[in-house]
DNA sequence: GATGAATGAGCGTTCATTCAT
DNA sequence: AATGAATGAACGCTCATTCAT
């Protein structure tokens, strides 16, 4: 395992791009975007900075590529949601699937959550915002009371908080995940109940 | 030449420290901590960078001082809460007062929310975290179900989300504030109901 | 001689800006603009690159400042010329004075001559072009034949060529200067003679 | 797959070397040598940078090859001139033919004119200089007065200026060309008259 | 006849920070 | 209470060049 000739350099068959993405995401999530320098990424990979530029035109392009690669499931979810009837069961399913999607790209979402100021100024900022708005519009009934609308948004943010903020709670991660999901579903359920007359 | 009131320089009778804090907070909240340079702050105030160093030992000290000055109400709130009985009414009051406290230092909290990765590495990171834990421990009943614990945390995050994320909703800010507060109080109420058996 | 305290650093009373300009002009003229790096300039002055940035906002600003400082005489000459009657004697005087002005800022003009492609993309490009046009319009009679117009431009370029291209001719510089001036004056004289019919 | 004539790639039957030269000259003349990167040339040709290195050993070799290919007529002219008697008519013919030669390789000469600082440091610098000296020695009578020698050099520079500097004059290019040639011939004629006593 | 992948050196620029005055 | 002048370290980025395939 390792190189075919010697062990000095790891296998480098054409997976460098992927390796850059992996290391970059790890560092971005750990220390933030601005505090992570290209030098640092390059050193971890044992290549030169210039090698990064062979694979990505700018530093921003690295995070953009990660965003595009990893948020596809959410985009799919939104499209699916738009074609469903706006029933309570649909909303619940959206919450469940969104929870899964967050889980599937946890480091990226941790990064987005913790670097909002940065993200806002990056190209992905608008894209992300419009996705969140898309999601919101599916689970919110525009006719409902403001309170119920807030409940729906709160449901989404409970999922986010569940991933990153509640990590220091002493409890089994899997159980916590279930509890978070339950609270979120509860919120959209209450919102729906209010919206449909009493 | 260069009288005290000639208008060329704004009134500056020893309030420079305060003015630095004001401008810094504005810029930190707007563009993030790392993207705001001391040069930028100095230029806005029409003083030199070196002047900032007369008032603050480092860049970090500026944000630390803001944090200390502006989060005192929350510290007070926690101390007050600790001395109250752990009744539902206390919890509701905590939520109400926390909502007010957030409002009173909105730009700082916006900054903390949007620069979590940065804050974590700053000296204020731990302080902030321990305050949030303190608050949490007051409104959470450790005996209650995990779901109810999540409800309480969700209540706090609903307040946060209410300040920053929901700003683009079309609705009167004051009404939104009330709706957010209602949802948060609802969450701790439900949590309390579960926790006291029923 | 040297510093007041020690000889390690030359006197540095506030003349650094000037010293940067001097060294920069020398190097720009010698090796061209792009091939001269700020590192090189800084090293020659025994300061850091960052010190250059205290005095000039960008590399381009260094050359712009040189241009502005050193071409003032030519600007003055143009303004003077515009207020004179368009007689032959005026034109001859323009040529004489322009020759002096070139002499007074020889390194800058050498630089401009030898880095035209670069200058064109710099902020000074347009300014320089419009100055040359201004000069031209003073010594050219728009009614004259194309040939005579060419003679006038040729006169100006003869002066330029005299400074830089003819330097390798074996001959006393002062005599060459006189000869060049004679040819240039001859050209405008011939142009004038043609233009006045006779 | 990838047929010879499918239009995806332009016809490329071994003419890549030529195409590199064409594009390089265009870009060198337009933006200068240093500001034109091999990446840019490669991208315009839709090949990789490495492909350039198949055809030329270095960046410098590209400009050298252009110089050698395009200045052959001038080399021929000089050799022809050397074998002619040093009569006025010969000199006039030299001027005429040089004007044609400049026209035939206008972009290259524009490049040389506008990038003198660069050219000086390149291998072609000396070659070019010696060619100019060769030309000069043919039309200059070493016995003549300094003024007349300057006239001859001025004649050559008038031709140069005619190509590049006078392009913004409002006038038919062909007429301008004739006028420039007339002035240049006039200059050598005057020089010759002086040189032969009279 | 060319590409894919990479390098090493260097660039212009910005930053937080220092210190004598 | 503040400035003028500078530094050292780092940054994102680009360049000409190389070489195995």
Short mmCIF file of N, CA and C in Angstrom, two decimals, chain A residues 28-35 110 113-118 120-122 129 133 136 140 146-151 153-154 157-158 161 165-166 168-172 175-180 182-183 186-187 190, chain B residues 28-35 110 113-118 120-122 129 133 136 140 146-151 153-154 157-158 161 165-166 168-172 175-180 182-183 186-187 190:
data_model
loop_
_atom_site.label_atom_id
_atom_site.label_comp_id
_atom_site.label_asym_id
_atom_site.label_seq_id
_atom_site.Cartn_x
_atom_site.Cartn_y
_atom_site.Cartn_z
N UNK A 28 -10.60 24.24 7.33
CA UNK A 28 -11.58 25.32 7.34
C UNK A 28 -12.54 25.14 8.52
N UNK A 29 -13.00 23.91 8.71
CA UNK A 29 -13.97 23.66 9.77
C UNK A 29 -13.32 23.84 11.14
N UNK A 30 -12.06 23.50 11.22
CA UNK A 30 -11.36 23.53 12.50
C UNK A 30 -10.97 24.94 12.92
N UNK A 31 -10.41 25.70 11.98
CA UNK A 31 -9.85 26.99 12.38
C UNK A 31 -10.49 28.18 11.67
N UNK A 32 -11.41 27.90 10.77
CA UNK A 32 -12.01 29.00 10.01
C UNK A 32 -11.30 29.19 8.68
N UNK A 33 -11.97 29.93 7.81
CA UNK A 33 -11.49 30.10 6.43
C UNK A 33 -10.27 31.02 6.37
N UNK A 34 -10.35 32.15 6.99
CA UNK A 34 -9.25 33.12 6.86
C UNK A 34 -8.01 32.68 7.61
N UNK A 35 -8.23 31.96 8.71
CA UNK A 35 -7.06 31.53 9.47
C UNK A 35 -6.37 30.32 8.86
N UNK A 110 -20.77 22.70 9.62
CA UNK A 110 -20.13 23.31 10.78
C UNK A 110 -19.36 24.55 10.31
N UNK A 113 -21.74 27.36 9.48
CA UNK A 113 -22.34 27.89 10.71
C UNK A 113 -21.36 28.81 11.44
N UNK A 114 -20.11 28.42 11.46
CA UNK A 114 -19.16 29.13 12.31
C UNK A 114 -18.41 30.24 11.57
N UNK A 115 -18.65 30.33 10.29
CA UNK A 115 -17.95 31.36 9.51
C UNK A 115 -18.94 32.18 8.69
N UNK A 116 -20.07 32.47 9.29
CA UNK A 116 -21.11 33.15 8.53
C UNK A 116 -20.65 34.48 7.96
N UNK A 117 -19.89 35.21 8.73
CA UNK A 117 -19.43 36.52 8.25
C UNK A 117 -18.58 36.34 6.99
N UNK A 118 -17.74 35.33 7.01
CA UNK A 118 -16.91 35.05 5.84
C UNK A 118 -17.75 34.57 4.68
N UNK A 120 -20.73 35.02 3.96
CA UNK A 120 -21.53 36.08 3.36
C UNK A 120 -20.78 36.81 2.25
N UNK A 121 -19.50 36.97 2.42
CA UNK A 121 -18.72 37.71 1.41
C UNK A 121 -18.21 36.81 0.29
N UNK A 122 -18.39 35.51 0.46
CA UNK A 122 -17.94 34.60 -0.58
C UNK A 122 -19.06 34.37 -1.60
N UNK A 129 -27.95 31.20 1.03
CA UNK A 129 -29.09 31.93 1.54
C UNK A 129 -30.36 31.56 0.77
N UNK A 133 -33.83 29.85 2.09
CA UNK A 133 -35.13 30.45 1.83
C UNK A 133 -36.06 29.46 1.14
N UNK A 136 -37.34 27.04 3.66
CA UNK A 136 -38.28 27.72 4.53
C UNK A 136 -39.65 27.83 3.87
N UNK A 140 -43.15 26.55 5.49
CA UNK A 140 -43.96 27.62 6.06
C UNK A 140 -45.24 27.83 5.25
N UNK A 146 -47.69 34.68 12.52
CA UNK A 146 -46.26 34.92 12.60
C UNK A 146 -45.62 33.92 13.57
N UNK A 147 -46.28 33.67 14.66
CA UNK A 147 -45.76 32.73 15.64
C UNK A 147 -45.50 31.37 15.02
N UNK A 148 -46.43 30.91 14.23
CA UNK A 148 -46.24 29.59 13.61
C UNK A 148 -45.12 29.62 12.57
N UNK A 149 -45.00 30.74 11.92
CA UNK A 149 -43.88 30.86 10.96
C UNK A 149 -42.55 30.77 11.70
N UNK A 150 -42.49 31.45 12.84
CA UNK A 150 -41.27 31.39 13.64
C UNK A 150 -40.99 29.95 14.08
N UNK A 151 -42.07 29.23 14.42
CA UNK A 151 -41.88 27.83 14.82
C UNK A 151 -41.16 27.02 13.74
N UNK A 153 -39.14 28.10 11.36
CA UNK A 153 -37.73 28.47 11.25
C UNK A 153 -36.96 27.93 12.45
N UNK A 154 -37.60 28.00 13.58
CA UNK A 154 -36.97 27.47 14.77
C UNK A 154 -36.68 25.98 14.63
N UNK A 157 -33.51 25.63 12.76
CA UNK A 157 -32.34 26.02 13.53
C UNK A 157 -32.06 25.07 14.69
N UNK A 158 -33.11 24.42 15.13
CA UNK A 158 -32.90 23.40 16.14
C UNK A 158 -32.04 22.27 15.57
N UNK A 161 -28.50 23.63 15.47
CA UNK A 161 -27.95 23.68 16.83
C UNK A 161 -27.63 22.27 17.31
N UNK A 165 -23.90 22.85 18.38
CA UNK A 165 -23.87 23.47 19.68
C UNK A 165 -24.07 22.45 20.80
N UNK A 166 -24.86 21.46 20.49
CA UNK A 166 -25.19 20.54 21.57
C UNK A 166 -24.18 19.42 21.72
N UNK A 168 -21.53 19.26 23.22
CA UNK A 168 -20.88 19.09 24.51
C UNK A 168 -21.83 18.55 25.59
N UNK A 169 -23.07 18.31 25.20
CA UNK A 169 -23.96 17.70 26.17
C UNK A 169 -23.52 16.26 26.42
N UNK A 170 -23.62 15.88 27.67
CA UNK A 170 -23.25 14.50 27.97
C UNK A 170 -24.46 13.64 27.62
N UNK A 171 -24.33 12.89 26.57
CA UNK A 171 -25.42 12.02 26.12
C UNK A 171 -24.99 11.32 24.85
N UNK A 172 -25.62 10.21 24.61
CA UNK A 172 -25.29 9.43 23.42
C UNK A 172 -25.68 10.23 22.17
N UNK A 175 -28.92 9.17 20.43
CA UNK A 175 -30.12 9.56 21.18
C UNK A 175 -30.39 11.05 21.05
N UNK A 176 -29.31 11.80 21.10
CA UNK A 176 -29.50 13.25 20.98
C UNK A 176 -30.09 13.59 19.61
N UNK A 177 -29.56 12.90 18.63
CA UNK A 177 -30.06 13.12 17.28
C UNK A 177 -31.57 12.87 17.21
N UNK A 178 -31.99 11.83 17.84
CA UNK A 178 -33.42 11.51 17.85
C UNK A 178 -34.23 12.58 18.58
N UNK A 179 -33.69 13.02 19.71
CA UNK A 179 -34.39 14.03 20.50
C UNK A 179 -34.52 15.34 19.72
N UNK A 180 -33.42 15.73 19.09
CA UNK A 180 -33.43 16.95 18.29
C UNK A 180 -34.49 16.85 17.19
N UNK A 182 -37.07 15.02 17.13
CA UNK A 182 -38.42 15.02 17.70
C UNK A 182 -38.89 16.45 17.97
N UNK A 183 -37.99 17.26 18.56
CA UNK A 183 -38.37 18.64 18.85
C UNK A 183 -38.68 19.41 17.56
N UNK A 186 -41.95 18.29 16.17
CA UNK A 186 -42.97 18.85 17.04
C UNK A 186 -43.29 20.30 16.65
N UNK A 187 -42.24 21.06 16.39
CA UNK A 187 -42.45 22.47 16.07
C UNK A 187 -43.24 22.65 14.78
N UNK A 190 -46.91 21.63 15.45
CA UNK A 190 -47.66 22.69 16.13
C UNK A 190 -48.02 23.80 15.15
N UNK B 28 -16.56 45.08 12.95
CA UNK B 28 -16.49 43.64 13.24
C UNK B 28 -17.81 42.96 12.87
N UNK B 29 -18.92 43.60 13.26
CA UNK B 29 -20.22 43.00 13.00
C UNK B 29 -20.53 42.96 11.51
N UNK B 30 -20.04 43.96 10.83
CA UNK B 30 -20.37 44.09 9.41
C UNK B 30 -19.55 43.15 8.53
N UNK B 31 -18.24 43.10 8.82
CA UNK B 31 -17.37 42.35 7.90
C UNK B 31 -16.63 41.21 8.56
N UNK B 32 -16.81 41.04 9.85
CA UNK B 32 -16.06 39.98 10.52
C UNK B 32 -14.79 40.53 11.15
N UNK B 33 -14.25 39.74 12.05
CA UNK B 33 -13.10 40.17 12.85
C UNK B 33 -11.82 40.20 12.01
N UNK B 34 -11.54 39.13 11.31
CA UNK B 34 -10.26 39.06 10.58
C UNK B 34 -10.25 40.01 9.39
N UNK B 35 -11.42 40.20 8.79
CA UNK B 35 -11.43 41.06 7.62
C UNK B 35 -11.42 42.54 8.00
N UNK B 110 -24.55 39.68 17.17
CA UNK B 110 -24.48 39.36 15.75
C UNK B 110 -23.04 38.95 15.40
N UNK B 113 -22.26 35.52 16.80
CA UNK B 113 -22.97 34.50 16.03
C UNK B 113 -22.27 34.23 14.70
N UNK B 114 -21.81 35.26 14.05
CA UNK B 114 -21.32 35.11 12.69
C UNK B 114 -19.82 34.88 12.62
N UNK B 115 -19.18 34.92 13.78
CA UNK B 115 -17.73 34.70 13.79
C UNK B 115 -17.34 33.67 14.83
N UNK B 116 -18.16 32.64 14.91
CA UNK B 116 -17.91 31.64 15.94
C UNK B 116 -16.52 31.02 15.84
N UNK B 117 -16.10 30.75 14.64
CA UNK B 117 -14.78 30.11 14.48
C UNK B 117 -13.70 31.01 15.05
N UNK B 118 -13.82 32.29 14.80
CA UNK B 118 -12.85 33.24 15.32
C UNK B 118 -12.96 33.35 16.83
N UNK B 120 -14.00 31.34 18.97
CA UNK B 120 -13.50 30.16 19.66
C UNK B 120 -12.01 30.27 19.97
N UNK B 121 -11.27 30.89 19.07
CA UNK B 121 -9.82 30.97 19.26
C UNK B 121 -9.41 32.19 20.07
N UNK B 122 -10.38 33.07 20.34
CA UNK B 122 -10.05 34.26 21.12
C UNK B 122 -10.24 33.98 22.61
N UNK B 129 -18.73 30.62 26.21
CA UNK B 129 -19.25 29.26 26.30
C UNK B 129 -19.74 28.97 27.71
N UNK B 133 -23.46 27.97 29.03
CA UNK B 133 -23.69 26.78 29.85
C UNK B 133 -24.41 27.15 31.15
N UNK B 136 -27.98 27.76 30.41
CA UNK B 136 -28.62 26.48 30.10
C UNK B 136 -28.96 25.73 31.38
N UNK B 140 -32.62 24.29 32.34
CA UNK B 140 -32.76 22.84 32.10
C UNK B 140 -32.88 22.11 33.43
N UNK B 146 -34.28 13.80 27.53
CA UNK B 146 -33.37 14.45 26.59
C UNK B 146 -34.15 15.40 25.68
N UNK B 147 -35.30 14.96 25.25
CA UNK B 147 -36.13 15.78 24.37
C UNK B 147 -36.45 17.13 25.02
N UNK B 148 -36.79 17.09 26.27
CA UNK B 148 -37.12 18.36 26.94
C UNK B 148 -35.89 19.23 27.13
N UNK B 149 -34.77 18.61 27.32
CA UNK B 149 -33.53 19.39 27.43
C UNK B 149 -33.26 20.10 26.10
N UNK B 150 -33.46 19.34 25.04
CA UNK B 150 -33.25 19.95 23.72
C UNK B 150 -34.22 21.12 23.54
N UNK B 151 -35.44 20.97 24.04
CA UNK B 151 -36.40 22.06 23.92
C UNK B 151 -35.87 23.35 24.55
N UNK B 153 -32.71 24.24 25.07
CA UNK B 153 -31.63 24.81 24.26
C UNK B 153 -32.20 25.44 22.99
N UNK B 154 -33.16 24.75 22.43
CA UNK B 154 -33.80 25.28 21.24
C UNK B 154 -34.44 26.64 21.52
N UNK B 157 -31.78 29.19 21.27
CA UNK B 157 -31.34 29.43 19.91
C UNK B 157 -32.41 30.07 19.05
N UNK B 158 -33.64 29.84 19.45
CA UNK B 158 -34.71 30.54 18.74
C UNK B 158 -34.57 32.05 18.95
N UNK B 161 -31.69 33.12 16.70
CA UNK B 161 -32.12 33.12 15.30
C UNK B 161 -33.05 34.30 15.05
N UNK B 165 -31.20 35.85 11.92
CA UNK B 165 -31.57 35.12 10.73
C UNK B 165 -32.92 35.56 10.19
N UNK B 166 -33.80 35.90 11.09
CA UNK B 166 -35.15 36.19 10.62
C UNK B 166 -35.31 37.64 10.17
N UNK B 168 -34.74 39.00 7.49
CA UNK B 168 -35.21 39.23 6.13
C UNK B 168 -36.67 38.86 5.94
N UNK B 169 -37.32 38.39 6.99
CA UNK B 169 -38.76 38.13 6.87
C UNK B 169 -39.50 39.46 6.73
N UNK B 170 -40.52 39.42 5.90
CA UNK B 170 -41.30 40.65 5.77
C UNK B 170 -42.30 40.67 6.94
N UNK B 171 -42.06 41.54 7.84
CA UNK B 171 -42.93 41.63 9.02
C UNK B 171 -42.38 42.71 9.93
N UNK B 172 -43.25 43.25 10.71
CA UNK B 172 -42.86 44.30 11.65
C UNK B 172 -41.89 43.74 12.69
N UNK B 175 -43.37 43.01 16.13
CA UNK B 175 -44.25 41.84 16.15
C UNK B 175 -43.44 40.55 16.09
N UNK B 176 -42.42 40.58 15.28
CA UNK B 176 -41.59 39.38 15.15
C UNK B 176 -40.94 39.06 16.49
N UNK B 177 -40.48 40.11 17.13
CA UNK B 177 -39.86 39.94 18.44
C UNK B 177 -40.82 39.24 19.40
N UNK B 178 -42.06 39.67 19.37
CA UNK B 178 -43.06 39.07 20.25
C UNK B 178 -43.31 37.60 19.88
N UNK B 179 -43.38 37.35 18.59
CA UNK B 179 -43.64 35.98 18.15
C UNK B 179 -42.49 35.06 18.56
N UNK B 180 -41.28 35.55 18.37
CA UNK B 180 -40.10 34.76 18.73
C UNK B 180 -40.13 34.45 20.23
N UNK B 182 -42.67 34.33 22.14
CA UNK B 182 -43.75 33.40 22.44
C UNK B 182 -43.32 31.95 22.19
N UNK B 183 -42.66 31.75 21.05
CA UNK B 183 -42.22 30.39 20.72
C UNK B 183 -41.20 29.90 21.75
N UNK B 186 -42.93 29.10 24.95
CA UNK B 186 -43.65 27.87 24.70
C UNK B 186 -42.76 26.65 24.88
N UNK B 187 -41.56 26.75 24.34
CA UNK B 187 -40.64 25.61 24.39
C UNK B 187 -40.25 25.28 25.83
N UNK B 190 -43.31 23.75 27.58
CA UNK B 190 -43.49 22.33 27.25
C UNK B 190 -42.47 21.47 27.97
#
